[in-house]
Amino acid sequence: MSRLFGTDGVRGLANGLLTAELALELAQAAAAVLGHDKISDGRRPTAVIARDPRASGEFIAAAVEAGLASSGVDVYDAGVLPTPAAAYLIADLNADFGVMISASHNPAPDNGIKFFARGGQKLADDAEDAIEAQLSKDKLRPLAGDVGRISRFADAEDRYIVHLLSTMPARLDGLKIVIDCANGAASGCSPQVFKDAGADVIVIGAEPDGLNINDGVGSTHMDQLKKAVVGHGADMGVAHDGDADRCLAIDHEGNEVDGDQIMAILAMALHAAGGLKDNVLVATVMSNLGLKLAMSAAGIRIEETAVGDRYVLEAMRKGGYSLGGEQSGHVIFNEYATTGDGVLTGLQLAAQVAATGKTLAELATQMTKMPQVLINVSDVDKSKVTLHDGLRSAVLAAEEQLGATGRVLLRPSGTEPLVRVMVEAADLSTAETVANDLAGAVQTHLALT
């Protein structure tokens, strides 16, 4: 049987894989594992629960709350809030653990359940494995006054907004900013906090109806934001995904500013202020070569990890580093958050525009993006990517051809029989040629028989 937990909790089609019954049982299992210390001492653990505005989140949240309370956990229901808000509130309330119900950037029919440990930290693999193992064991059945109680966390959004405002190095007075909330979890708090920070705010994608999350809006669909920024003569635009743990941006000319460029801007600002721990930025192997070259020129070292914000977080915790993230817009500020926070990232980026007096377009030129080509090669034996001598020779030849201004990455997909071929080069034509050659080599050497 395959592992129930994926790279970011349990996620799947709501009422397909993710049923009310499974949500109830996962909550009961989590209560036994994550609340064990207090339960064994005869006390009731506490948990914070939040969700994005998907219609299915309503019944899944009800099932999770029932599972927790029936296991003796006091539940604080924060309602619709971003994933990073849930993580922050777990720490702020000193809760024993928490639950976020969201499928992030996935379409509305999907949903997910993600557990956080004390302090709003993501669970380690062994904790997830323990919850999965607990599913087949006896449930906790407290009686009478020992059952948990469910309370509305009335000031949850206000606490999160106050926290965000406390991180600001500069106010945003005089900036006109378009916010695209992806009809998701940040539809209420993101426009509000940008207004409170002084910006003139124009809002799109902030009318969630339970079914329109990520539908043609947000960080995976940037066209509407580009049109709105240019049409309103705004200084910049900020795009979130459904649970607002990501941030991408648009400059005043309508150009996209991705996660790598955002990290470059913020890392250089922290470095100049003496706030970048050990002069290190944590990024994944998929970050653009241009980020590495820009950081090297600025005296900043990149600590490289596997793809996935959990690996970025692990490296940041291990080294105590200040800043890390992914090209997709997951940016993590170790001082202020325990997970990627799209609202926080957008605020910090806008604050740099305000503080420097430069446009976002000017700030983004601190990094030159190298042309990048990605090809998915299907129907191959991905397990042999690093083993086949012929393929290794093809990679070495490509690296020699590209030299210091190019890069090759072959990466097996974690979920499909695919090998992802990524090539960066000084020009697009070269990147395309080398990528196609390597994709052909992968197909030739690793084809399934």
XYZ file of C-alpha atoms in Angstrom:
449
model
C 0.000 0.000 0.000
C 1.353 3.424 -0.925
C 1.988 6.078 1.688
C -1.125 8.166 2.421
C 0.816 11.350 3.162
C 2.385 13.077 0.170
C 4.919 15.879 0.094
C 2.399 18.313 1.604
C -0.098 16.391 3.706
C -2.963 14.226 2.447
C -4.367 15.604 -0.791
C -6.814 14.349 -3.396
C -10.301 14.578 -4.866
C -12.765 15.626 -2.175
C -15.307 12.849 -1.591
C -13.077 10.647 -3.760
C -9.851 9.932 -1.909
C -10.519 12.546 0.746
C -13.837 11.552 2.323
C -15.488 12.747 5.518
C -14.746 9.325 7.010
C -11.025 9.606 6.235
C -10.927 13.184 7.567
C -12.542 12.040 10.829
C -10.143 9.108 11.214
C -7.066 11.209 10.389
C -8.114 13.732 13.042
C -8.599 10.984 15.616
C -5.198 9.534 14.752
C -3.520 12.943 14.887
C -5.053 13.616 18.286
C -3.520 10.422 19.658
C -0.084 11.131 18.161
C 0.280 14.915 18.412
C -1.646 15.339 21.669
C -0.148 12.291 23.351
C 1.849 14.135 26.037
C -1.096 16.090 27.419
C -3.577 13.236 27.077
C -1.285 10.916 29.034
C -1.171 13.570 31.785
C -4.969 13.741 31.910
C -5.165 17.150 30.228
C -6.888 18.276 27.032
C -4.626 19.287 24.136
C -5.489 22.311 21.995
C -5.512 22.593 18.206
C -6.094 25.383 15.686
C -7.956 24.571 12.483
C -8.299 26.752 9.361
C -9.302 26.182 5.746
C -9.427 27.767 2.332
C -12.866 28.620 0.876
C -13.472 25.428 -1.173
C -17.015 24.137 -0.756
C -15.694 20.743 0.332
C -13.697 22.423 3.086
C -16.907 22.924 5.011
C -17.691 19.232 5.485
C -14.038 18.239 5.811
C -13.498 20.846 8.546
C -16.609 19.588 10.353
C -15.287 16.019 10.190
C -11.837 17.034 11.417
C -13.308 19.037 14.289
C -15.526 16.103 15.241
C -12.562 13.736 15.175
C -10.445 16.030 17.336
C -13.122 16.948 19.868
C -14.310 13.339 20.220
C -10.686 12.446 21.030
C -10.452 15.014 23.825
C -8.899 17.949 21.945
C -10.103 21.530 22.398
C -10.463 23.039 18.931
C -10.102 26.694 17.932
C -11.799 27.190 14.569
C -10.093 30.093 12.737
C -12.343 29.837 9.674
C -11.075 30.794 6.221
C -7.439 31.905 6.474
C -4.154 31.294 4.608
C -1.975 28.308 5.471
C 0.779 30.561 6.912
C -1.822 32.266 9.104
C -2.773 28.897 10.568
C 0.890 28.118 11.225
C 1.424 31.503 12.897
C -1.691 31.180 15.070
C -0.666 27.742 16.340
C 2.490 29.334 17.710
C 0.777 32.521 18.875
C -1.860 30.587 20.803
C 0.721 28.064 22.060
C -1.493 25.289 20.740
C -0.270 21.709 20.722
C -0.824 21.300 16.983
C -2.974 22.500 14.115
C -4.723 21.543 10.902
C -4.990 23.328 7.562
C -7.595 22.152 5.063
C -6.549 23.185 1.575
C -5.328 21.864 -1.765
C -3.247 25.006 -2.367
C -3.026 25.801 -6.104
C -5.060 22.733 -7.164
C -8.525 23.211 -8.737
C -11.658 23.390 -6.587
C -12.664 19.683 -6.707
C -9.479 18.739 -4.829
C -8.798 19.294 -1.167
C -6.200 18.369 1.410
C -5.442 17.989 5.104
C -2.126 19.215 6.455
C -1.062 18.901 10.087
C 1.320 21.232 11.902
C 3.224 20.462 15.075
C 3.611 22.749 18.081
C 5.005 26.131 17.095
C 3.427 25.914 13.632
C 6.175 23.646 12.320
C 5.587 21.228 9.467
C 5.492 17.603 10.559
C 8.512 15.399 10.096
C 8.060 12.238 8.042
C 8.148 10.032 11.135
C 5.273 11.988 12.719
C 3.185 11.561 9.557
C 4.048 7.864 9.515
C 2.939 7.594 13.151
C -0.431 9.206 12.322
C -0.892 6.829 9.390
C -0.038 3.832 11.587
C -2.481 5.066 14.245
C -5.376 4.790 11.767
C -5.542 1.031 12.370
C -5.348 1.302 16.159
C -7.991 1.907 18.830
C -9.437 5.411 18.954
C -9.471 7.649 21.992
C -12.955 7.681 23.554
C -13.088 10.194 26.423
C -16.450 10.590 28.163
C -18.474 13.362 29.766
C -16.392 16.437 30.577
C -13.245 14.958 29.049
C -14.388 15.418 25.471
C -12.974 18.408 23.632
C -14.819 21.665 23.021
C -15.022 23.605 19.739
C -14.693 27.403 19.874
C -14.709 30.078 17.197
C -11.274 31.743 17.043
C -12.874 35.177 16.702
C -9.785 37.372 16.449
C -7.675 34.984 14.349
C -7.492 37.215 11.255
C -6.767 40.332 13.309
C -3.871 38.609 15.110
C -2.365 37.539 11.813
C -2.678 41.020 10.292
C -1.069 42.660 13.332
C 1.783 40.175 13.061
C 2.311 40.929 9.364
C 2.338 44.677 9.947
C 4.943 44.250 12.696
C 7.411 42.838 10.142
C 7.340 45.853 7.818
C 10.657 47.733 7.322
C 8.833 50.592 5.567
C 5.277 51.742 4.978
C 3.710 51.550 1.523
C 2.277 55.069 1.340
C 2.117 56.337 -2.228
C 2.212 52.878 -3.861
C -0.676 51.636 -5.983
C -0.784 47.836 -5.806
C -3.094 45.291 -7.428
C -3.707 42.194 -5.298
C -4.923 38.939 -6.921
C -6.214 36.645 -4.193
C -6.995 33.633 -6.450
C -10.536 33.604 -4.996
C -8.812 31.868 -2.144
C -7.917 32.007 1.522
C -6.299 35.462 1.415
C -9.346 37.205 -0.090
C -10.088 38.957 3.185
C -6.770 39.495 4.919
C -4.375 40.327 2.070
C -6.174 43.414 0.708
C -6.746 44.589 4.276
C -3.137 44.343 5.410
C -1.823 46.111 2.295
C -4.304 48.931 2.934
C -3.296 49.075 6.597
C 0.339 49.341 5.451
C -0.539 52.472 3.472
C -0.957 51.211 -0.097
C -3.668 52.246 -2.537
C -5.095 48.781 -3.211
C -6.998 47.429 -6.198
C -8.342 43.911 -5.681
C -9.122 41.130 -8.153
C -9.864 37.461 -7.565
C -11.323 38.098 -4.124
C -14.884 36.835 -4.530
C -14.694 33.186 -3.470
C -17.868 31.161 -3.938
C -16.459 27.778 -2.947
C -16.004 26.668 -6.549
C -13.897 29.364 -8.254
C -10.640 29.069 -6.302
C -7.605 29.285 -8.651
C -10.005 29.428 -11.607
C -8.287 31.710 -14.124
C -6.802 33.861 -11.366
C -3.944 33.783 -8.888
C -0.297 32.830 -9.168
C -0.975 30.054 -11.686
C -2.948 32.356 -14.014
C -1.258 35.755 -14.184
C -2.853 37.311 -17.292
C -5.653 39.110 -15.443
C -3.198 40.590 -12.970
C -0.924 41.806 -15.777
C -3.868 43.552 -17.462
C -5.037 45.097 -14.197
C -1.596 46.457 -13.260
C -1.073 48.090 -16.646
C -4.699 49.208 -16.969
C -4.755 50.913 -13.573
C -1.268 52.370 -13.910
C -0.267 50.523 -10.747
C 3.249 50.331 -9.368
C 3.090 46.549 -9.052
C 0.849 43.543 -8.637
C 0.929 40.658 -6.161
C -0.534 37.219 -6.904
C -1.330 34.529 -4.341
C -2.388 30.933 -4.816
C -5.419 29.328 -3.178
C -3.964 29.016 0.318
C -1.655 32.060 -0.034
C 1.617 30.367 0.824
C 3.013 31.622 -2.510
C 3.646 35.039 -4.004
C 4.512 36.023 -7.550
C 4.564 39.621 -8.734
C 4.033 41.856 -11.761
C 6.030 45.036 -12.364
C 4.492 48.283 -13.609
C 5.197 47.305 -17.247
C 3.275 44.043 -16.933
C 6.302 41.747 -16.661
C 6.242 38.750 -14.341
C 8.634 38.697 -11.391
C 9.037 35.085 -10.264
C 10.138 33.519 -7.011
C 13.815 33.518 -7.942
C 13.758 37.238 -8.728
C 11.824 37.963 -5.536
C 14.385 36.015 -3.503
C 17.220 37.901 -5.201
C 15.681 41.272 -4.287
C 14.972 40.281 -0.694
C 18.293 38.491 -0.149
C 20.261 41.511 -1.349
C 18.217 43.801 0.893
C 18.796 41.579 3.923
C 22.474 41.236 3.037
C 22.894 45.022 2.846
C 21.175 45.406 6.221
C 23.345 42.708 7.831
C 20.348 40.447 8.362
C 21.192 37.535 6.072
C 22.543 34.784 8.371
C 25.985 33.627 7.197
C 25.286 35.367 3.866
C 23.327 32.296 2.752
C 20.167 31.993 0.668
C 18.481 28.565 0.555
C 17.048 27.584 -2.842
C 16.194 24.394 -4.718
C 17.958 22.750 -7.648
C 15.245 24.188 -9.935
C 16.149 27.809 -9.218
C 17.440 29.639 -12.258
C 21.181 29.767 -12.854
C 20.801 33.541 -13.024
C 19.955 33.562 -9.312
C 23.172 31.707 -8.498
C 25.275 34.040 -10.615
C 23.669 37.155 -9.088
C 24.081 35.872 -5.547
C 27.703 34.931 -6.162
C 28.447 38.405 -7.494
C 26.840 39.915 -4.369
C 28.856 37.740 -1.983
C 25.906 35.511 -1.100
C 26.189 31.729 -1.077
C 23.298 29.509 -2.160
C 22.563 26.416 -0.096
C 20.896 24.079 -2.590
C 18.145 21.555 -1.734
C 15.848 19.104 -3.482
C 12.602 20.456 -4.956
C 9.921 21.131 -2.338
C 9.465 23.775 0.326
C 9.786 21.146 3.062
C 13.407 20.570 2.006
C 14.046 24.306 1.979
C 12.625 24.496 5.498
C 14.777 21.599 6.695
C 17.944 23.281 5.427
C 16.934 26.623 6.934
C 16.251 25.092 10.336
C 19.475 23.093 10.300
C 21.621 26.120 9.475
C 19.473 28.766 11.147
C 19.369 30.628 7.827
C 17.258 33.736 7.332
C 15.744 33.345 3.871
C 14.881 30.584 1.433
C 12.365 29.569 -1.144
C 11.409 28.269 -4.547
C 11.005 29.606 -8.061
C 7.251 28.967 -7.710
C 6.960 31.722 -5.107
C 7.221 29.845 -1.804
C 9.430 32.265 0.122
C 10.255 31.641 3.779
C 11.423 34.266 6.279
C 12.833 32.374 9.228
C 12.428 35.344 11.579
C 8.713 35.764 10.914
C 7.240 32.485 9.665
C 7.544 28.712 9.798
C 6.295 28.191 6.246
C 6.040 30.028 2.947
C 3.845 33.108 3.347
C 2.610 34.827 0.190
C 1.113 37.826 1.983
C 4.271 38.404 4.022
C 6.420 38.050 0.892
C 4.302 40.518 -1.049
C 4.511 43.042 1.778
C 8.278 42.706 2.084
C 8.717 43.055 -1.679
C 6.513 46.154 -1.812
C 8.410 47.591 1.151
C 11.629 47.382 -0.878
C 9.984 49.344 -3.697
C 8.832 51.947 -1.196
C 12.119 52.140 0.732
C 14.440 52.344 -2.281
C 12.307 54.572 -4.495
C 13.054 52.173 -7.354
C 10.461 50.435 -9.477
C 9.988 46.702 -9.129
C 11.317 46.393 -12.687
C 14.548 48.129 -11.641
C 14.927 45.951 -8.558
C 14.361 42.804 -10.609
C 17.336 43.647 -12.854
C 19.616 42.693 -9.952
C 19.202 39.188 -11.367
C 19.334 38.232 -15.051
C 17.185 35.187 -15.759
C 18.867 32.624 -17.982
C 16.652 31.038 -20.659
C 15.302 27.786 -19.246
C 13.764 24.868 -21.158
C 11.968 21.992 -19.424
C 10.972 18.785 -21.251
C 9.098 15.874 -19.666
C 10.155 12.530 -21.138
C 7.506 9.855 -20.536
C 7.459 6.039 -20.656
C 10.993 5.653 -19.353
C 12.603 3.873 -16.421
C 13.207 6.859 -14.160
C 15.043 4.724 -11.583
C 18.069 4.487 -13.881
C 18.615 8.239 -14.427
C 21.846 8.333 -12.445
C 23.014 4.824 -13.349
C 23.149 4.580 -17.131
C 26.646 5.162 -18.537
C 25.427 6.351 -21.942
C 23.110 8.924 -20.402
C 25.833 10.087 -18.026
C 28.125 10.651 -21.008
C 25.425 12.678 -22.779
C 25.018 14.879 -19.713
C 28.755 15.472 -19.406
C 28.948 16.422 -23.081
C 26.051 18.874 -22.658
C 27.670 20.440 -19.591
C 30.931 20.866 -21.457
C 29.099 22.516 -24.348
C 27.279 24.960 -22.041
C 30.264 25.850 -19.850
C 29.859 28.272 -16.944
C 26.849 30.037 -18.482
C 24.618 26.969 -18.640
C 23.286 24.132 -16.553
C 21.725 20.694 -16.985
C 19.399 18.908 -14.569
C 17.801 15.477 -15.060
C 15.232 14.740 -12.376
C 12.897 11.747 -12.045
C 9.285 12.667 -11.299
C 8.122 11.737 -7.833
C 4.673 10.587 -8.996
C 4.835 9.608 -12.686
C 7.031 7.485 -15.009
C 8.704 10.656 -16.229
C 12.155 12.134 -16.342
C 12.279 15.928 -16.339
C 15.044 17.395 -18.483
C 15.921 20.987 -17.599
C 18.522 23.021 -19.480
C 19.600 26.622 -18.957
C 21.860 28.495 -21.334
C 22.946 31.996 -22.252
C 20.411 32.017 -25.126
C 17.112 30.252 -25.755
C 18.187 28.582 -28.991
C 21.082 26.806 -27.302
C 18.904 25.783 -24.350
C 16.290 24.293 -26.693
C 18.875 22.415 -28.767
C 20.643 20.897 -25.775
C 17.349 20.044 -24.032
C 15.988 18.269 -27.102
C 19.242 16.330 -27.528
C 19.195 15.232 -23.897
C 15.499 14.322 -24.035
C 16.340 12.103 -26.997
C 19.182 10.507 -25.049
C 16.853 9.812 -22.111
C 14.312 8.189 -24.425
C 17.008 6.119 -26.137
C 18.762 4.861 -23.013
C 15.879 4.562 -20.536
C 12.946 3.509 -22.735
C 10.644 0.963 -21.106
C 10.767 -2.443 -22.803
